[in-house]
Coordinates of C-alpha atoms and ligand atoms in Angstrom, one line a residue:
X1 CA 134.9 175.3 23.2
X2 CA 135.3 177.1 19.8
X3 CA 131.4 176.4 17.7
X4 CA 130.8 175.4 14.5
X5 CA 130.0 178.7 12.4
X6 CA 126.8 177.6 10.8
X7 CA 126.1 179.9 7.2
X8 CA 124.3 177.4 4.9
X9 CA 121.8 175.4 5.9
X10 CA 119.9 172.8 3.9
X11 CA 116.9 171.2 4.5
X12 CA 115.7 168.2 2.0
X13 CA 111.8 167.8 2.0
X14 CA 110.0 170.8 1.5
X15 CA 106.6 169.7 3.4
X16 CA 104.2 170.1 6.2
X17 CA 107.7 170.6 8.3
X18 CA 110.1 171.5 6.5
X19 CA 108.7 174.5 4.7
X20 CA 107.1 176.2 8.0
X21 CA 110.2 175.1 9.8
X22 CA 113.2 176.6 7.4
X23 CA 110.6 179.9 7.1
X24 CA 110.5 180.6 10.5
X25 CA 114.6 179.7 11.0
X26 CA 115.0 182.3 7.8
X27 CA 112.9 184.7 9.3
X28 CA 114.7 184.8 12.6
X29 CA 118.5 184.0 11.5
X30 CA 118.9 187.0 8.5
X31 CA 122.6 185.8 8.2
X32 CA 122.1 182.1 7.4
X33 CA 121.5 181.3 3.8
X34 CA 118.4 178.4 4.2
X35 CA 118.0 176.8 1.2
X36 CA 114.9 173.6 1.2
X37 CA 115.2 171.0 -1.6
X38 CA 112.5 168.5 -2.8
X39 CA 112.6 166.2 -5.4
X40 CA 108.6 167.1 -6.1
X41 CA 109.3 169.8 -8.6
X42 CA 105.4 170.7 -8.3
X43 CA 105.8 171.3 -4.7
X44 CA 108.7 173.8 -5.1
X45 CA 107.1 175.6 -8.2
X46 CA 104.0 175.9 -5.6
X47 CA 106.6 177.2 -2.6
X48 CA 107.7 179.5 -5.4
X49 CA 104.6 180.7 -6.1
X50 CA 104.2 184.9 -5.8
X51 CA 100.9 184.4 -5.1
X52 CA 100.9 183.4 -1.4
X53 CA 97.4 181.7 -1.5
X54 CA 99.4 179.0 -3.6
X55 CA 101.5 178.0 -0.9
X56 CA 101.5 174.1 -0.8
X57 CA 100.8 174.2 2.8
X58 CA 98.0 175.9 4.6
X59 CA 98.6 177.5 8.0
X60 CA 98.0 180.4 9.4
X61 CA 100.5 183.2 9.0
X62 CA 103.0 181.2 7.2
X63 CA 102.9 183.6 4.2
X64 CA 103.8 186.5 6.0
X65 CA 106.7 184.4 7.4
X66 CA 107.4 183.5 3.4
X67 CA 107.1 186.8 2.2
X68 CA 109.7 188.1 4.4
X69 CA 112.5 185.5 3.9
X70 CA 111.8 184.5 0.0
X71 CA 114.2 185.0 -2.3
X72 CA 116.2 187.0 0.3
X73 CA 117.8 183.9 2.4
X74 CA 114.7 181.8 2.0
X75 CA 115.2 179.4 -1.4
X76 CA 113.5 176.6 -2.7
X77 CA 114.4 174.5 -5.3
X78 CA 115.3 170.7 -6.3
X79 CA 119.0 171.4 -6.6
X80 CA 119.6 168.8 -4.0
X81 CA 123.2 167.9 -5.0
X82 CA 124.4 171.4 -5.1
X83 CA 122.5 172.7 -2.2
X84 CA 123.7 169.9 0.0
X85 CA 127.3 170.2 -1.3
X86 CA 127.0 174.4 0.1
X87 CA 125.8 173.5 3.1
X88 CA 127.3 173.4 7.0
X89 CA 124.2 172.0 8.6
X90 CA 121.8 169.5 6.6
X91 CA 118.3 169.2 7.8
X92 CA 116.5 165.7 7.2
X93 CA 112.4 166.5 6.6
X94 CA 111.5 163.6 4.8
X95 CA 108.1 161.4 4.8
X96 CA 108.5 158.4 6.9
X97 CA 105.2 156.6 6.6
X98 CA 104.2 153.5 8.1
X99 CA 105.4 150.8 5.6
X100 CA 102.2 148.9 3.5
X101 CA 104.4 145.9 2.5
X102 CA 107.5 143.4 3.6
X103 CA 108.7 142.8 7.4
X104 CA 106.8 144.9 9.5
X105 CA 104.3 146.1 7.1
X106 CA 101.2 148.2 8.8
X107 CA 103.6 148.8 11.8
X108 CA 107.2 150.2 11.1
X109 CA 108.1 153.1 9.3
X110 CA 109.2 153.0 6.1
X111 CA 112.8 154.7 6.1
X112 CA 113.6 154.4 2.6
X113 CA 113.7 158.4 1.8
X114 CA 115.2 158.9 5.4
X115 CA 117.9 156.1 4.1
X116 CA 118.4 158.1 0.3
X117 CA 118.7 161.3 2.0
X118 CA 121.7 160.0 4.0
X119 CA 123.4 158.7 1.1
X120 CA 122.8 162.0 -0.9
X121 CA 124.0 163.8 2.2
X122 CA 127.5 161.1 2.1
X123 CA 128.2 161.5 -1.7
X124 CA 127.3 165.4 -2.1
X125 CA 128.7 167.0 1.1
X126 CA 132.1 169.3 1.6
X127 CA 134.5 169.7 4.9
X128 CA 132.5 168.6 7.7
X129 CA 128.6 168.5 7.8
X130 CA 125.9 168.2 10.6
X131 CA 123.3 166.0 10.1
X132 CA 120.1 166.4 11.5
X133 CA 117.1 163.9 11.8
X134 CA 113.8 166.3 11.8
X135 CA 111.2 163.7 10.5
X136 CA 110.2 161.5 13.5
X137 CA 111.8 158.0 13.5
X138 CA 112.6 154.7 14.9
X139 CA 114.7 155.5 18.4
X140 CA 118.2 154.4 17.0
X141 CA 117.9 155.6 13.5
X142 CA 120.7 157.8 13.7
X143 CA 123.1 154.5 14.2
X144 CA 122.3 154.0 10.6
X145 CA 122.7 157.4 9.4
X146 CA 126.1 157.6 10.7
X147 CA 127.2 154.0 9.2
X148 CA 125.8 155.3 5.9
X149 CA 127.6 158.8 6.4
X150 CA 130.8 157.4 7.5
X151 CA 131.4 154.6 4.4
X152 CA 131.4 158.0 2.4
X153 CA 134.9 158.6 3.0
X154 CA 135.9 154.9 3.4
X155 CA 138.4 155.4 0.0
X156 CA 141.5 157.2 1.4
X157 CA 142.5 158.6 -1.8
X158 CA 139.0 160.3 -2.4
X159 CA 138.4 163.5 -1.4
X160 CA 135.6 162.2 0.0
X161 CA 138.6 161.8 2.6
X162 CA 137.9 165.5 4.1
X163 CA 134.6 164.9 4.6
X164 CA 133.0 164.5 8.5
X165 CA 130.0 164.1 9.7
X166 CA 127.8 164.8 13.1
X167 CA 124.5 163.3 13.6
X168 CA 122.2 165.0 15.7
X169 CA 118.2 164.4 17.0
X170 CA 116.2 167.2 16.6
X171 CA 112.7 165.9 16.7
X172 CA 109.8 168.9 15.3
X173 CA 106.8 169.0 18.1
X174 CA 104.6 171.5 15.5
X175 CA 100.8 171.0 15.2
X176 CA 99.2 171.6 11.5
X177 CA 97.1 174.6 12.1
X178 CA 99.3 176.0 14.8
X179 CA 102.5 175.5 13.5
X180 CA 103.8 179.1 13.0
X181 CA 102.9 179.9 16.5
X182 CA 104.3 176.1 17.9
X183 CA 107.8 177.2 16.2
X184 CA 107.7 180.9 17.1
X185 CA 107.2 180.1 20.8
X186 CA 107.7 176.4 21.1
X187 CA 107.3 174.3 24.5
X188 CA 110.8 173.4 24.2
X189 CA 113.3 172.6 21.4
X190 CA 114.9 169.0 21.9
X191 CA 118.4 168.3 20.4
X192 CA 119.9 164.8 20.9
X193 CA 123.4 163.8 20.3
X194 CA 127.3 163.0 20.8
X195 CA 128.8 165.7 19.7
X196 CA 128.8 168.8 21.8
X197 CA 130.2 171.4 19.5
X198 CA 127.4 169.9 17.0
X199 CA 124.5 170.6 19.4
X200 CA 125.8 174.1 20.5
X201 CA 125.6 175.0 16.7
X202 CA 121.9 173.8 16.5
X203 CA 121.1 175.3 20.0
X204 CA 123.0 178.7 18.6
X205 CA 120.1 178.9 15.6
X206 CA 117.2 178.5 17.8
X207 CA 118.6 180.5 20.8
X208 CA 118.2 183.8 17.9
X209 CA 114.3 183.4 19.2
X210 CA 114.2 180.4 21.7
X211 CA 115.4 181.3 25.2
X212 CA 118.3 178.7 26.0
X213 CA 116.4 177.2 29.0
X214 CA 113.3 175.8 26.7
X215 CA 116.6 174.4 24.8
X216 CA 116.9 170.5 26.3
X217 CA 120.2 168.8 25.2
X218 CA 119.6 164.7 25.7
X219 CA 121.5 161.6 24.0
X220 CA 120.3 160.4 20.7
X221 CA 118.4 158.1 21.9
X222 CA 116.4 160.1 23.8
X223 CA 115.8 162.4 22.1
X224 CA 114.5 159.6 19.0
X225 CA 111.8 158.5 21.6
X226 CA 110.9 161.6 23.1
X227 CA 109.5 162.3 20.1
X228 CA 108.0 159.1 19.5
X229 CA 106.6 159.1 23.5
X230 CA 105.4 162.3 23.2
X231 CA 102.8 161.2 20.4
X232 CA 101.8 158.5 21.7
X233 CA 101.1 160.4 25.2
X234 CA 99.1 162.9 23.0
X235 CA 97.5 160.1 21.0
X236 CA 96.5 158.3 24.7
X237 CA 94.4 161.5 25.8
X238 CA 92.4 161.8 23.0
X239 CA 91.3 158.0 22.6
X240 CA 90.9 158.3 26.9
X241 CA 88.8 160.6 26.6
X242 CA 86.7 159.4 23.5
X243 CA 86.4 156.4 25.2
X244 CA 84.8 158.1 27.9
X245 CA 82.2 160.2 25.0
X246 CA 80.5 157.1 24.4
X247 CA 80.0 156.3 28.2
X248 CA 78.8 159.3 28.7
X249 CA 76.4 159.2 25.9
X250 CA 75.4 155.7 27.4
X251 CA 74.5 157.1 31.2
X252 CA 73.6 161.1 30.8
X253 CA 76.8 162.6 31.6
X254 CA 78.1 165.4 29.4
X255 CA 81.5 165.1 28.1
X256 CA 82.4 168.4 28.1
X257 CA 81.5 168.6 31.9
X258 CA 83.5 165.6 33.1
X259 CA 86.5 166.8 30.7
X260 CA 86.5 170.5 32.9
X261 CA 86.2 168.9 35.9
X262 CA 88.8 166.1 35.0
X263 CA 91.2 169.1 33.6
X264 CA 91.3 171.0 36.4
X265 CA 93.4 168.8 38.2
X266 CA 96.5 170.5 37.8
X267 CA 98.2 167.2 37.3
X268 CA 95.8 165.8 34.6
X269 CA 95.5 169.6 32.8
X270 CA 93.0 170.7 30.8
X271 CA 94.4 170.2 27.1
X272 CA 94.0 167.8 24.8
X273 CA 91.2 166.5 26.3
X274 CA 88.3 167.6 23.3
X275 CA 86.1 164.1 22.3
X276 CA 85.6 163.8 18.4
X277 CA 85.7 161.8 15.9
X278 CA 88.9 160.2 16.7
X279 CA 92.5 161.1 16.2
X280 CA 93.8 162.0 11.9
X281 CA 96.9 163.3 10.5
X282 CA 99.8 161.9 9.5
X283 CA 101.6 161.1 12.4
X284 CA 99.8 159.8 15.4
X285 CA 99.0 156.4 14.2
X286 CA 101.8 155.9 12.5
X287 CA 104.0 156.6 15.6
X288 CA 102.2 154.4 17.8
X289 CA 102.2 151.5 15.4
X290 CA 106.0 152.4 15.1
X291 CA 106.4 152.2 18.9
X292 CA 104.2 148.7 19.3
X293 CA 106.3 147.3 16.4
X294 CA 109.5 148.6 18.3
X295 CA 108.4 147.2 21.3
X296 CA 107.7 143.8 19.6
X297 CA 111.4 144.0 18.6
X298 CA 112.9 144.7 21.5
X299 CA 111.0 141.8 23.2
X300 CA 108.2 143.9 25.1
X301 CA 105.0 142.2 23.7
X302 CA 102.8 143.6 26.9
X303 CA 103.9 147.1 26.1
X304 CA 103.5 147.1 22.2
X305 CA 99.8 145.3 22.9
X306 CA 99.1 148.7 25.4
X307 CA 99.8 151.2 23.2
X308 CA 98.1 149.2 20.2
X309 CA 95.0 149.7 22.3
X310 CA 95.6 153.2 21.8
X311 CA 94.6 153.2 17.7
X312 CA 92.0 150.2 18.4
X313 CA 90.1 152.8 20.1
X314 CA 90.7 155.3 17.8
X315 CA 89.6 153.2 14.9
X316 CA 86.1 152.1 16.9
X317 CA 84.9 155.3 17.9
X318 CA 85.4 156.7 14.1
X319 CA 83.5 153.4 12.7
X320 CA 80.8 154.6 15.6
X321 CA 80.3 157.3 14.5
X322 CA 79.4 156.3 11.3
X323 CA 77.0 153.8 12.9
X324 CA 74.9 155.7 15.2
X325 CA 74.2 157.9 12.0
X326 CA 72.4 154.8 10.2
X327 CA 71.1 153.9 13.2
X328 CA 69.3 157.5 14.1
X329 CA 68.0 157.5 10.2
X330 CA 66.5 154.7 10.9
X331 CA 68.4 152.3 9.8
X332 CA 69.2 152.8 6.7
X333 CA 71.2 155.9 4.7
X334 CA 70.5 154.3 1.1
X335 CA 69.5 156.7 -1.1
X336 CA 69.8 159.5 1.6
X337 CA 71.9 162.9 0.9
X338 CA 74.3 163.2 4.1
X339 CA 75.9 166.7 3.9
X340 CA 79.7 166.2 5.6
X341 CA 81.3 169.6 6.8
X342 CA 85.1 169.4 7.0
X343 CA 87.1 166.9 6.0
X344 CA 90.5 168.0 6.9
X345 CA 91.9 165.9 10.3
X346 CA 92.0 169.7 12.2
X347 CA 90.7 172.9 11.5
X348 CA 92.9 175.4 10.1
X349 CA 94.9 173.3 7.7
X350 CA 94.3 171.4 4.4
X351 CA 95.8 168.4 5.1
X352 CA 93.4 165.0 5.0
X353 CA 96.2 162.4 5.8
X354 CA 94.1 159.8 7.5
X355 CA 91.5 162.2 8.4
X356 CA 88.6 160.3 10.1
X357 CA 86.7 161.5 8.0
X358 CA 88.0 159.5 5.1
X359 CA 86.8 156.3 7.3
X360 CA 83.4 157.9 8.1
X361 CA 82.5 158.8 4.7
X362 CA 83.7 155.5 3.2
X363 CA 81.7 153.5 6.0
X364 CA 78.1 155.5 5.2
X365 CA 79.3 155.5 0.9
X366 CA 79.3 151.8 1.7
X367 CA 75.8 152.0 3.2
X368 CA 74.5 153.6 0.4
X369 CA 74.2 157.3 1.0
X370 CA 74.6 160.1 -1.0
X371 CA 77.6 162.3 0.4
X372 CA 77.9 166.1 -0.2
X373 CA 81.1 167.6 1.1
X374 CA 82.5 170.8 1.5
X375 CA 85.8 172.2 3.4
X376 CA 86.7 175.6 3.3
X377 CA 90.5 174.6 2.6
X378 CA 90.5 171.3 1.2
X379 CA 90.6 170.5 -2.7
X380 CA 87.9 168.6 -4.6
X381 CA 91.2 166.4 -6.0
X382 CA 92.1 165.6 -2.2
X383 CA 88.6 164.0 -1.7
X384 CA 88.6 161.9 -4.3
X385 CA 92.2 160.9 -3.9
X386 CA 91.6 160.1 -0.1
X387 CA 87.9 158.4 -1.3
X388 CA 89.3 156.4 -4.0
X389 CA 85.8 157.1 -5.8
X390 CA 85.3 159.8 -8.4
X391 CA 82.6 162.2 -7.8
X392 CA 79.5 161.9 -9.1
X393 CA 78.9 164.7 -12.1
X394 CA 77.1 167.9 -10.7
X395 CA 74.5 167.6 -13.3
X396 CA 73.9 163.9 -12.9
X397 CA 71.0 163.4 -10.1
X398 CA 69.8 160.0 -10.9
X399 CA 71.9 158.8 -8.2
X400 CA 70.3 161.0 -5.2
X401 CA 66.8 160.2 -6.1
X402 CA 67.5 156.3 -6.9
X403 CA 68.0 153.2 -4.1
X404 CA 70.5 151.2 -5.6
X405 CA 72.5 150.9 -2.5
X406 CA 75.5 152.5 -4.4
X407 CA 77.0 155.5 -2.8
X408 CA 78.0 158.4 -4.3
X409 CA 79.3 162.0 -3.4
X410 CA 79.8 165.4 -4.6
X411 CA 81.8 168.4 -3.6
X412 CA 80.2 171.4 -2.6
X413 CA 81.5 174.8 -3.0
X414 CA 79.0 176.2 -0.1
X415 CA 77.3 175.2 3.1
X416 CA 74.1 175.6 1.8
X417 CA 75.0 173.3 -0.9
X418 CA 75.7 170.8 1.2
X419 CA 72.5 171.3 3.3
X420 CA 69.8 171.8 0.8
X421 CA 67.6 168.7 1.0
X422 CA 69.9 167.1 3.4
X423 CA 68.3 164.3 5.7
X424 CA 71.7 164.7 8.1
X425 CA 74.5 167.3 8.2
X426 CA 77.9 165.7 9.5
X427 CA 80.1 167.7 11.1
X428 CA 83.5 166.3 11.3
X429 CA 86.4 169.7 11.8
X430 CA 86.0 172.0 14.0
X431 CA 86.3 174.9 11.4
X432 CA 85.0 178.4 12.9
X433 CA 82.7 178.8 10.4
X434 CA 80.8 175.8 11.2
X435 CA 80.3 176.8 14.8
X436 CA 78.2 179.8 14.4
X437 CA 75.5 178.4 11.9
X438 CA 72.0 179.8 11.6
X439 CA 69.8 176.9 11.8
X440 CA 66.8 178.4 12.5
X441 CA 67.4 179.2 8.7
X442 CA 69.0 176.6 7.0
X443 CA 66.4 173.9 9.5
X444 CA 63.6 174.9 6.3
X445 CA 66.1 173.5 3.6
X446 CA 66.3 170.2 5.2
X447 CA 64.5 166.7 4.5
X448 CA 62.3 166.4 7.5
X449 CA 62.7 164.6 9.9
X450 CA 66.4 166.0 10.0
X451 CA 69.6 165.1 11.9
X452 CA 72.1 167.5 13.1
X453 CA 75.7 165.3 14.1
X454 CA 78.3 167.1 15.9
X455 CA 81.1 164.9 16.1
X456 CA 83.1 168.0 17.6
X457 CA 80.5 169.0 20.6
X458 CA 80.7 172.7 19.0
X459 CA 77.2 173.8 17.8
X460 CA 74.9 175.5 20.1
X461 CA 72.5 172.3 20.8
X462 CA 69.8 174.8 22.2
X463 CA 69.7 176.6 18.7
X464 CA 69.4 173.1 16.5
X465 CA 66.4 172.0 18.8
X466 CA 64.4 175.2 18.3
X467 CA 65.0 175.3 14.8
X468 CA 63.1 172.1 14.7
X469 CA 65.9 169.6 14.1
X470 CA 67.0 166.5 15.7
X471 CA 70.8 166.7 17.1
X472 CA 73.6 163.8 18.3
X473 CA 76.3 165.8 19.9
X474 CA 79.4 164.0 20.6
X475 CA 79.2 163.0 24.4
X476 CA 76.5 164.3 25.1
X477 CA 73.7 162.1 27.0
X478 CA 71.7 164.6 27.9
X479 CA 69.1 162.9 26.0
X480 CA 69.4 160.0 26.9
Ligands
NAD1 P1 105.7 165.7 3.7 O1 105.5 164.2 2.8 O2 104.5 166.8 3.6 O3 107.0 166.2 3.4 C1 108.3 165.4 2.9 C2 108.9 166.0 1.6 O4 110.2 165.2 1.6 C3 107.9 165.5 0.4 O5 107.5 166.6 -0.3 C4 108.5 164.6 -0.2 O6 109.0 164.8 -1.9 C5 110.6 165.1 -0.4 N1 111.2 163.8 -0.1 C6 111.2 162.8 0.2 N2 112.4 161.8 0.0 C7 113.3 163.3 -0.8 C8 114.7 163.3 -1.0 N3 115.2 162.0 -1.2 N4 115.3 164.0 -1.3 C9 114.0 165.5 -1.5 N5 113.5 165.2 -0.8 C10 112.4 164.2 -0.8 O7 105.8 165.0 5.3 P2 105.8 165.9 6.3 O8 104.4 166.4 7.1 O9 106.6 167.3 6.7 O10 106.7 165.3 7.5 C11 108.2 164.6 7.7 C12 108.4 164.4 8.9 O11 108.5 165.0 10.0 C13 107.9 162.8 8.8 O12 108.8 161.6 9.5 C14 106.9 163.3 10.3 O13 106.8 161.9 10.7 C15 107.5 164.5 10.9 N6 106.4 165.2 11.9 C16 105.4 165.8 11.0 C17 104.3 166.9 11.3 C18 103.6 167.1 11.2 O14 102.5 168.0 11.5 N7 103.2 166.9 9.6 C19 104.9 167.3 12.8 C20 106.3 166.8 13.5 C21 106.9 165.7 12.7
UGA2 C1 100.4 166.2 16.6 C2 101.0 166.6 17.9 O1 100.3 167.9 18.4 C3 102.2 167.7 17.6 O2 103.3 167.9 18.3 C4 103.3 166.7 16.8 O3 104.2 167.1 16.3 C5 102.5 166.5 15.6 O4 101.7 165.3 15.5 C6 103.4 165.1 14.4 O5 104.3 164.6 15.0 O6 103.5 165.3 13.5 P1 99.2 167.4 14.4 O7 98.9 165.8 14.2 O8 99.3 168.1 13.7 O9 100.1 167.0 15.6 O10 97.7 167.9 15.6 P2 96.8 167.8 16.3 O11 96.5 169.3 17.2 O12 97.9 167.0 18.1 O13 95.7 167.1 16.4 C7 95.4 165.3 15.7 C8 94.1 164.7 15.9 O14 93.8 165.0 17.3 C9 93.3 166.0 15.6 O15 92.7 165.2 14.3 C10 92.6 166.9 16.1 O16 91.6 167.2 15.5 C11 92.5 165.7 17.1 N1 92.1 166.2 18.6 C12 93.0 167.2 19.2 C13 91.3 165.5 19.2 O17 90.1 165.1 18.9 N2 90.9 165.9 20.9 C14 91.9 166.7 21.3 O18 91.6 167.1 22.6 C15 93.1 167.3 20.6

């Protein structure tokens, strides 16, 4: 069987997936020209920024990979049409958020960007083009993409009559914060499709650095559904351990000990058992809700209800943490300063999408507290956007001392500013720098009696206690 030869790739969507994934492909396949295109001019400009600190996505190691390939065989631009025309292979890596209105609002994925891509490919592609679903999509989306692409050469008199397409599903399993490592040494690469030649053409690209036994070939629908299922299982593990964290707090057990005990069972395994403030990120909730929607669509309400519970427990965990902060601070946080350490949804990323910090901060603002927020990688504008609330002017101290009941927040550029005069400090992201804070020197800066709320279970409890502070740690029932 003679393979398709791929010398030019176009990736539509220069986001958290498209940018890093294409950077690694370009880095590993120097003979292939890789064009990443996006409609967002600002984002493209940031990908082209000479200063690698300004790349739009923060990922450890990404700057090095980009610096090796950019300008050689890795290009970022807004030239969608030209790059599609020149490509042998087009990756669709655009956003697929939950629909906010219309049919399926709140659950179904919004496929408008994916459909727009399919139409663009249908219009501008030349010759034979392999079209790859990289975005996470509802099962059977490939069918719709195939139909749109087929319509491109329905008119036999147009030059499009020469066009043909193969559609593959190649979902991405990278996690933010470890994206480069995940891309360079993946547990597996999944390729779903019907056209064996196209499957092997894509496999050939990955074989540049991934052993063939790790490249799984399936049919289209299994591939699409495996991606949703993988995220649902991962999220389910977090909701499971978080539900038990509350149980530990109620009974005197310790979630770390429980996690170690159950994780030592090789059938369960030790990963993804860290209790926390609930899962965030752009995908877990979106993908489970999509699964729930599809289950209803296919007449499986019991299955839908089962998976919906995973999201419900996650929401409950976030509200639970905000509520217990209020409870421990004598039932009111009105006018109190609460320091928030960490706003991204996990460490080592600047992404705040669906971060548990958003819901917890909003709950505390609702209670009238004055938040001081610090995150090593998240910008002020991003926090403003997520909280949908302008920050307090740095010079305005009026609110801090008032008991108006109106919540407010400030941006802090360092940890000391967060802690100074605070009644409580709440750790929401497990950034490395929060693990080894010197509580002895920080404690005197706080207003006493003061609290440390550790929602990630990362601080040294004894040290905090010795410094005279009260501590609540996720899933630690030892003080109950
Ligand atoms: P993102 O929002 O960061 O990036 C998507 C980009 O696509 C945006 O920059 C947007 O401007 C661009 N875009 C949209 N329509 C376009 C069009 N017609 N032409 C050109 N550009 C267009 O999204 P992301 O986080 O990279 O996620 C992309 C997909 O990958 C989603 O389906 C997501 O579920 C999936 N996924 C994400 C992750 C992750 O860690 N973020 C991991 C695995 C899978
Ligand atoms: C997740 C999956 O891990 C990826 O495989 C998948 O490709 C991706 O979603 C996606 O489809 O977008 P990501 O959301 O980037 O990756 O990060 P995770 O490491 O999975 O963390 C998700 C959330 O769960 C974070 O808020 C994290 O803090 C939380 N988490 C994770 C826990 O609370 N406990 C854990 O043990 C692990």
